Short mmCIF file of C-alpha atoms in Angstrom, two decimals:
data_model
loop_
_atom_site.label_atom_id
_atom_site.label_comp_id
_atom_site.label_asym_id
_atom_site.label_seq_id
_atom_site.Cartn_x
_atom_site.Cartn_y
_atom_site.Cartn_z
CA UNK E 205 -12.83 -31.73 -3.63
CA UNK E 206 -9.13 -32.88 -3.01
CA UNK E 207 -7.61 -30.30 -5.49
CA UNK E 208 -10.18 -27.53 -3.59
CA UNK E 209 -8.64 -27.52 -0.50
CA UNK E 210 -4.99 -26.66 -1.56
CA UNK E 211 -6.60 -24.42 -4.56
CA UNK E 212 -7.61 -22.21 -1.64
CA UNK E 213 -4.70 -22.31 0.51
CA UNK E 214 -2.82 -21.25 -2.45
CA UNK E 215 -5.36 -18.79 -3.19
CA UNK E 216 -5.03 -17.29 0.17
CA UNK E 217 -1.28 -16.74 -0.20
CA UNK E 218 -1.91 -15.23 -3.58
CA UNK E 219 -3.97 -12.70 -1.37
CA UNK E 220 -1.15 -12.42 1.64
CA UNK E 221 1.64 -11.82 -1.48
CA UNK E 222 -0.33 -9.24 -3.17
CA UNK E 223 -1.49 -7.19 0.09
CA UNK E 224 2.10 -6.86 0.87
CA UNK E 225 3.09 -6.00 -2.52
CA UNK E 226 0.46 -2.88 -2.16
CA UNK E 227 1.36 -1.93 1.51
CA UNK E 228 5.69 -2.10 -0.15
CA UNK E 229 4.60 0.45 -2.79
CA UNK E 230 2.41 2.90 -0.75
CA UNK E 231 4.83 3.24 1.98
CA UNK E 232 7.86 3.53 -0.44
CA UNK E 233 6.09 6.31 -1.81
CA UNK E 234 4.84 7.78 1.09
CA UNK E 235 8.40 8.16 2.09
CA UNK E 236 10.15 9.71 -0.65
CA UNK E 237 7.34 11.90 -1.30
CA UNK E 238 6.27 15.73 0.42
CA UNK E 239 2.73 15.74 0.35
CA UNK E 240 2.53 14.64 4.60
CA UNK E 241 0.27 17.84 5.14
CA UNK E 242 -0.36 20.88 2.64
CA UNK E 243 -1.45 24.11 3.17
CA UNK E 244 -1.26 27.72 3.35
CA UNK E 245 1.25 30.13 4.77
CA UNK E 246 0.39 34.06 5.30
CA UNK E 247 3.45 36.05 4.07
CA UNK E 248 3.85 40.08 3.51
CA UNK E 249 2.95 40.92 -0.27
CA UNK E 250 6.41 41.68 -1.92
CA UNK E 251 7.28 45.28 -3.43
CA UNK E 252 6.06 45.32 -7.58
CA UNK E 253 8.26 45.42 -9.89
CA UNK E 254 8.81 45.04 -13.65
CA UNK E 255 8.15 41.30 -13.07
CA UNK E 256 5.63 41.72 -10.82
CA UNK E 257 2.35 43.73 -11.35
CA UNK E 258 -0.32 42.07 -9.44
CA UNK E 259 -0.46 40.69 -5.33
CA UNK E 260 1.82 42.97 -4.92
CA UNK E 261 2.00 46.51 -2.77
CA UNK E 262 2.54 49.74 -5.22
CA UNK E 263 3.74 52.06 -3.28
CA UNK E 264 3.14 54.91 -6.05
CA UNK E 265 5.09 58.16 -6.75
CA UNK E 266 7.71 59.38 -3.94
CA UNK E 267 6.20 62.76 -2.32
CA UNK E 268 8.57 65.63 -3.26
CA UNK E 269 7.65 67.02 0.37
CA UNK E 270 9.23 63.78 1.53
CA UNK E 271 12.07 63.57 -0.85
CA UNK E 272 13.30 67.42 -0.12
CA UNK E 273 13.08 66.77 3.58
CA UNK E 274 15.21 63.31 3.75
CA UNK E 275 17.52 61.25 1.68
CA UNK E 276 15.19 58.12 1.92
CA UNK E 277 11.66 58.38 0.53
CA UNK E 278 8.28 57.85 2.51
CA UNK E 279 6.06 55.48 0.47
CA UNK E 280 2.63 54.78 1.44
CA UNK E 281 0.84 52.24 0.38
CA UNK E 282 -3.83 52.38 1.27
CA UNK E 283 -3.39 48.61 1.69
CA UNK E 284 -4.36 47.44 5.47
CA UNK E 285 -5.04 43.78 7.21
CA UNK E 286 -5.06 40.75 5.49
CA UNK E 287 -4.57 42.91 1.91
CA UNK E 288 -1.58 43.31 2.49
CA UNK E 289 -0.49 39.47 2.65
CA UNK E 290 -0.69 36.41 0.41
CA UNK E 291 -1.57 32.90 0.84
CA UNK E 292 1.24 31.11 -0.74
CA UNK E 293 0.60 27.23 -1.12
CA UNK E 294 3.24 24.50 0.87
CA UNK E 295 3.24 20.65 1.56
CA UNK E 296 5.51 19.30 3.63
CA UNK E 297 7.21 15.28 3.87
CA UNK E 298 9.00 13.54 5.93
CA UNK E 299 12.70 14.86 4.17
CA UNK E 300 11.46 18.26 2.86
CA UNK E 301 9.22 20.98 2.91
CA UNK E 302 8.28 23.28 -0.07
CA UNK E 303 6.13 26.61 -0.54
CA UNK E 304 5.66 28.65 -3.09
CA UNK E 305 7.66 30.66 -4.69
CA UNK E 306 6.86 34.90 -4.93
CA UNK E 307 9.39 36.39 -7.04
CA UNK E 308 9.94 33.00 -9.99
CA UNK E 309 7.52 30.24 -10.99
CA UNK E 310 8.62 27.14 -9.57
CA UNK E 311 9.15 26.20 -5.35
CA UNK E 312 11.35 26.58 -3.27
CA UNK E 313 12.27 23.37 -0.81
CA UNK E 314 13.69 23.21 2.57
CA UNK E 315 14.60 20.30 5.05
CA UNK E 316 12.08 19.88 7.42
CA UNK E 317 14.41 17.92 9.65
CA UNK E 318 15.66 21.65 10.23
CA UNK E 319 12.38 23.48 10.56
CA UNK E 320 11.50 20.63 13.54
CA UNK E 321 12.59 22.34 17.07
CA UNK E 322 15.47 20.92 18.66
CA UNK E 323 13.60 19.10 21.28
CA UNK E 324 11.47 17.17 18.93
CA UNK E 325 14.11 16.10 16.19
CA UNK E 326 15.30 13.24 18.22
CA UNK E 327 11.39 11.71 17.96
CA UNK E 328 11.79 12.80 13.95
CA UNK E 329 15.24 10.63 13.50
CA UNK E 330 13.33 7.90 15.31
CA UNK E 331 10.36 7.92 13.00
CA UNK E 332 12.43 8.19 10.39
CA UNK E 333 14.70 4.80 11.88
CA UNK E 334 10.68 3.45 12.18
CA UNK E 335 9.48 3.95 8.41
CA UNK E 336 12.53 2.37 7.01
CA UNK E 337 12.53 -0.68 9.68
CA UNK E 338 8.99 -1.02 8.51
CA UNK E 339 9.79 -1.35 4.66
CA UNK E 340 12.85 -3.80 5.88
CA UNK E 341 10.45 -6.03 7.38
CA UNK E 342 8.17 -5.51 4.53
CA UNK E 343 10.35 -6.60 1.99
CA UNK E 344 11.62 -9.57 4.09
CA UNK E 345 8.04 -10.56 4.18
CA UNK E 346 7.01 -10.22 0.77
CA UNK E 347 10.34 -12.28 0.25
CA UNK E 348 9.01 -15.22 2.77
CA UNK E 349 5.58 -15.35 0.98
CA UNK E 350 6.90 -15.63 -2.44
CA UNK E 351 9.09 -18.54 -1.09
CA UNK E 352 6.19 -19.73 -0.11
CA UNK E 353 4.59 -19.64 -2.95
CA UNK E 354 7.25 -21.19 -5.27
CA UNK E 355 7.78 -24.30 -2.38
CA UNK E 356 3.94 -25.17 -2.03
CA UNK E 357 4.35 -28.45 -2.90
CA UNK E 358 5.73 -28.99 0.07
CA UNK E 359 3.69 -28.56 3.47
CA UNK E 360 5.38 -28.62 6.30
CA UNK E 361 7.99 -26.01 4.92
CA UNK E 362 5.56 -24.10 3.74
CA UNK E 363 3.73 -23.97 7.06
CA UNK E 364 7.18 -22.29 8.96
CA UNK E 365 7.58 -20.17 5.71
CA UNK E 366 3.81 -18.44 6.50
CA UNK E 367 4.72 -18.38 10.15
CA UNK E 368 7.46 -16.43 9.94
CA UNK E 369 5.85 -14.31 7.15
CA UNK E 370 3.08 -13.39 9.33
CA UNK E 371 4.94 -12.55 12.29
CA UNK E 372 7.96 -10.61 9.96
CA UNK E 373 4.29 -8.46 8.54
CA UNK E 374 2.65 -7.99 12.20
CA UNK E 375 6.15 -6.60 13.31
CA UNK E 376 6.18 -3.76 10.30
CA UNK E 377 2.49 -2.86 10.48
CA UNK E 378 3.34 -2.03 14.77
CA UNK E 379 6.35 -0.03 13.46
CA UNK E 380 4.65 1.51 10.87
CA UNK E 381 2.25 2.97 13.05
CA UNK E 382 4.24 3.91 15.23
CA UNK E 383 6.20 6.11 12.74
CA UNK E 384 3.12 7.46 11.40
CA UNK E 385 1.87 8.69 14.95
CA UNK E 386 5.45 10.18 15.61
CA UNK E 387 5.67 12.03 12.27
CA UNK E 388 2.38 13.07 13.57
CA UNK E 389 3.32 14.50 16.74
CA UNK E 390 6.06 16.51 15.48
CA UNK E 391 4.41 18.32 12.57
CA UNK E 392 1.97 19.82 15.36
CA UNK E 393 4.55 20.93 17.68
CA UNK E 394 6.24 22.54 14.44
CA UNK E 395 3.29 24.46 13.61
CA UNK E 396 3.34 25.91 16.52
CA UNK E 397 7.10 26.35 17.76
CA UNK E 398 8.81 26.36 13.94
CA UNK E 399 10.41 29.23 12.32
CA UNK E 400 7.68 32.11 12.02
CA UNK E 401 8.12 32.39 8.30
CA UNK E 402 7.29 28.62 8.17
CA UNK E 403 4.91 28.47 10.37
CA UNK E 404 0.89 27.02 8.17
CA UNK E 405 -1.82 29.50 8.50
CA UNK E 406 -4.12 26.51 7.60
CA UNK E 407 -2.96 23.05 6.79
CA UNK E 408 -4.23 19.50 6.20
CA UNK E 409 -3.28 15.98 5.63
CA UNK E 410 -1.97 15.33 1.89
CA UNK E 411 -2.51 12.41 -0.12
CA UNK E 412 1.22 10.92 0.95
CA UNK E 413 0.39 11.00 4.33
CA UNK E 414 -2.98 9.23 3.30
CA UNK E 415 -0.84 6.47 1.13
CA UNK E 416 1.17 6.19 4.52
CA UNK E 417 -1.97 4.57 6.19
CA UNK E 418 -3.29 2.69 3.40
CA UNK E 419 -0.11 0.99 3.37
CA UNK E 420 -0.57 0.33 7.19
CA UNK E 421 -4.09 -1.06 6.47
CA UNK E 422 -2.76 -3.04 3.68
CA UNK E 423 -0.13 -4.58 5.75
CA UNK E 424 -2.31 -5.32 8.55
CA UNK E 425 -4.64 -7.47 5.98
CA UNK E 426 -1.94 -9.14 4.57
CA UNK E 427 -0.76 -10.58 7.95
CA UNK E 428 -4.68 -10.78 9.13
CA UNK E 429 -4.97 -13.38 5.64
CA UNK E 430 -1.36 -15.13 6.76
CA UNK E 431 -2.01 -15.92 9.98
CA UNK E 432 -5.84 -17.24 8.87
CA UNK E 433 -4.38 -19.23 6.34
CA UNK E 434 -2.00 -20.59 9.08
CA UNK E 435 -4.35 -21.06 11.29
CA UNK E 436 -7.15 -23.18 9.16
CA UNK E 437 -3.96 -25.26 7.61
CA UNK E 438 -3.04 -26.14 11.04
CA UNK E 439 -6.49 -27.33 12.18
CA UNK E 440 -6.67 -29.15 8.77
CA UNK E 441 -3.43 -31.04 9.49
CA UNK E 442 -4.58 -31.77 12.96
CA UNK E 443 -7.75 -33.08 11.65
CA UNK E 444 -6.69 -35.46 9.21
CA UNK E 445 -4.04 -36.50 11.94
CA UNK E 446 -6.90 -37.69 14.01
CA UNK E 447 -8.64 -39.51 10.87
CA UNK E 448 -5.10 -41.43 9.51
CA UNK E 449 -5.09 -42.39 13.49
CA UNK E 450 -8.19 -43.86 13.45
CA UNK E 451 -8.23 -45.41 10.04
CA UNK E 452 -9.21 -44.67 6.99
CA UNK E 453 -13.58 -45.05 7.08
CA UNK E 454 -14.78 -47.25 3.73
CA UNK E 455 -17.37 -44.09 2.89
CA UNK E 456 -15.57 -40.22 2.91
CA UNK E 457 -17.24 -38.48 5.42
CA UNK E 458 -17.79 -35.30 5.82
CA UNK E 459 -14.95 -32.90 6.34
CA UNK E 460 -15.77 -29.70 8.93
CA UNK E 461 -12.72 -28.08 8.09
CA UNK E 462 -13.57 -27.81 4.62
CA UNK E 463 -12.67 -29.62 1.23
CA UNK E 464 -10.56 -31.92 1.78
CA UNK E 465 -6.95 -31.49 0.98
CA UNK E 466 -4.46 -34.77 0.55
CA UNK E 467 -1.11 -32.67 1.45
CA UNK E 468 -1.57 -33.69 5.21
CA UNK E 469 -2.35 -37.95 3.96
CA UNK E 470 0.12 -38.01 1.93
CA UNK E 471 2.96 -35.85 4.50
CA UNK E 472 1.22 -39.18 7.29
CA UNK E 473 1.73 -41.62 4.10
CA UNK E 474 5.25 -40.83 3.97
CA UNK E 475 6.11 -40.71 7.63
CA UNK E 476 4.18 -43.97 8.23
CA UNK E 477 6.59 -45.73 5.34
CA UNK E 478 9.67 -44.10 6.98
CA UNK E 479 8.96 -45.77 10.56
CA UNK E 480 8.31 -49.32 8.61
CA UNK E 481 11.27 -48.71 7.38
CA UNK E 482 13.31 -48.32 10.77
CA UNK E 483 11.34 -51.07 12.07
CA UNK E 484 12.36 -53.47 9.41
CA UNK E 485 15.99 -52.10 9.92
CA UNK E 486 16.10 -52.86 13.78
CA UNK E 487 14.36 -56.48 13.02
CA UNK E 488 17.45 -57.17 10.79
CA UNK E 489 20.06 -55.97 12.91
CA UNK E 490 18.25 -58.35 16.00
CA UNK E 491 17.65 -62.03 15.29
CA UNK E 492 14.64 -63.36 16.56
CA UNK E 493 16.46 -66.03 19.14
CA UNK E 494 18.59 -63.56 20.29
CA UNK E 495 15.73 -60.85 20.91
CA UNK E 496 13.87 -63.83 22.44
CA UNK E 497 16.63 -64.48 24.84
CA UNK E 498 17.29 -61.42 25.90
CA UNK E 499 14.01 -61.00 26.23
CA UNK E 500 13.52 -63.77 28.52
CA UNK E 501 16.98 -63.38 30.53
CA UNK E 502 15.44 -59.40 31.03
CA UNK E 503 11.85 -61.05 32.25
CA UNK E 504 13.63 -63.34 34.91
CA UNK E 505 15.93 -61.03 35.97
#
């Protein structure tokens, strides 16, 4: 029963360390990565060629009508509304955006700190400054509840190691939302005020922008499972405060907040040996007739 109840505080930090650990890697990938939102962009069929034969526009033989009367050719091409675009494929991150590319296999990449309009890449640097503020403070975190971890042995530090952890993970997951909701905001506005041959003819939320939130949700657990395991520690110590001040009963009785753990007795043990100890130290340092004397010259006085 004694071995139960720090089993599953330690348990509970195991939890705390690896929820953090998840929420570190999602968002670090989330942010180096340019799958935010994907889609499709409408763009003008190019001209075939001799490396191009199909989604193209063939334009056929020059008229000789045409090519008697002028120097530069009429082509026609029987082609008309949307047969005469394509849908090339883009996704677009945080650093970059990339489409497509027409004429060569491969894509072609672009900074979308550039395609943002002028009046909404001051929100984009700050949402940047957000996401990487919110892997700081998840790293110093994760730091905290491995310390924690390796100094269990010891309660009362580990008690203002969890604190701190949980309020060092509450902190990230606000910012982390916040950057989220900002990146957000300025991907619409770029849809609709970005470069036109930029601008989505359809587009969606990607799997980084997806890994983005998980990370928030993971993050939120992890201090959610801190600040419980803070909380029912605290109560615990409290409780067994309360027993070691009334004295220990003859029978165990029953424990409400949980299995009982002997950190707290023994952390009381210790502290009740240390005032004994100062006692005894002051009842050296004063002999009894002279304590008794002063005593008495302070009672008539």
């Amino acid at each position: 029963g004694r071995r139960r109840g720090g089993g599953s505080r330690r348990a509970r930090a195991v939890l705390s360390v690896g929820l953090n650990l998840a929420a570190l890697l999602f968002s670090a990938t989330a942010f180096g990565t340019t799958h935010w939102c994907e889609g499709t962009q409408r763009v003008p069929k190019p001209t075939c060629g001799p490396l191009r034969r199909t989604n193209c526009l063939d334009y056929g033989n020059e008229t000789g009508a045409a090519a008697s009367s002028s120097s530069s050719p009429v082509r026609y091409s029987w082609e008309t509304g949307d047969d005469r675009f394509l849908f090339r494929a883009f996704h677009a991150g945080i650093w970059y955006s990339c489409e497509e590319n027409l004429h060569t296999p491969g894509e072609k990449c672009r900074s979308f700190i550039d395609l943002a309009p002028a009046s909404e890449r001051g929100v984009l640097w700050l949402s940047v400054a957000s996401e990487v503020l919110y892997i700081v403070l998840l790293v110093v975190g994760f730091s905290l509840m491995c310390l924690e971890l390796a100094r269990s042995n010891n309660l009362i530090d580990g008690l203002k190691l969890n604190a701190f952890a949980a309020v060092f993970t509450v902190l990230s997951g606000l910012l982390g939302m916040v950057a989220h909701m900002m990146y957000t905001q300025v991907f619409q506005v770029t849809v609709s005020l970005g470069p036109e041959d930029w601008r989505p003819h359809s587009w969606d939320y990607g799997w980084s922008f997806c890994l983005a939130w998980g990370s928030f949700t993971c993050c939120m657990a992890a201090s959610v499972t801190t600040l419980n395991s803070y909380t029912k520690t605290v109560i615990e110590f409290r409780h067994k405060r309360k027993v070691f001040e009334q004295g220990f009963p003859e029978e165990e009785e029953e424990d409400p907040t949980g299995p009982a753990d002997p950190e707290p007795i023994k952390y009381f043990h210790e502290r009740l040996e240390e005032e004994r100890d100062e006692v005894g130290a002051v009842r050296l340092e004063c002999p009894r007739g002279g304590y008794s004397s002063n005593r008495l010259h302070n009672t008539q006085l």
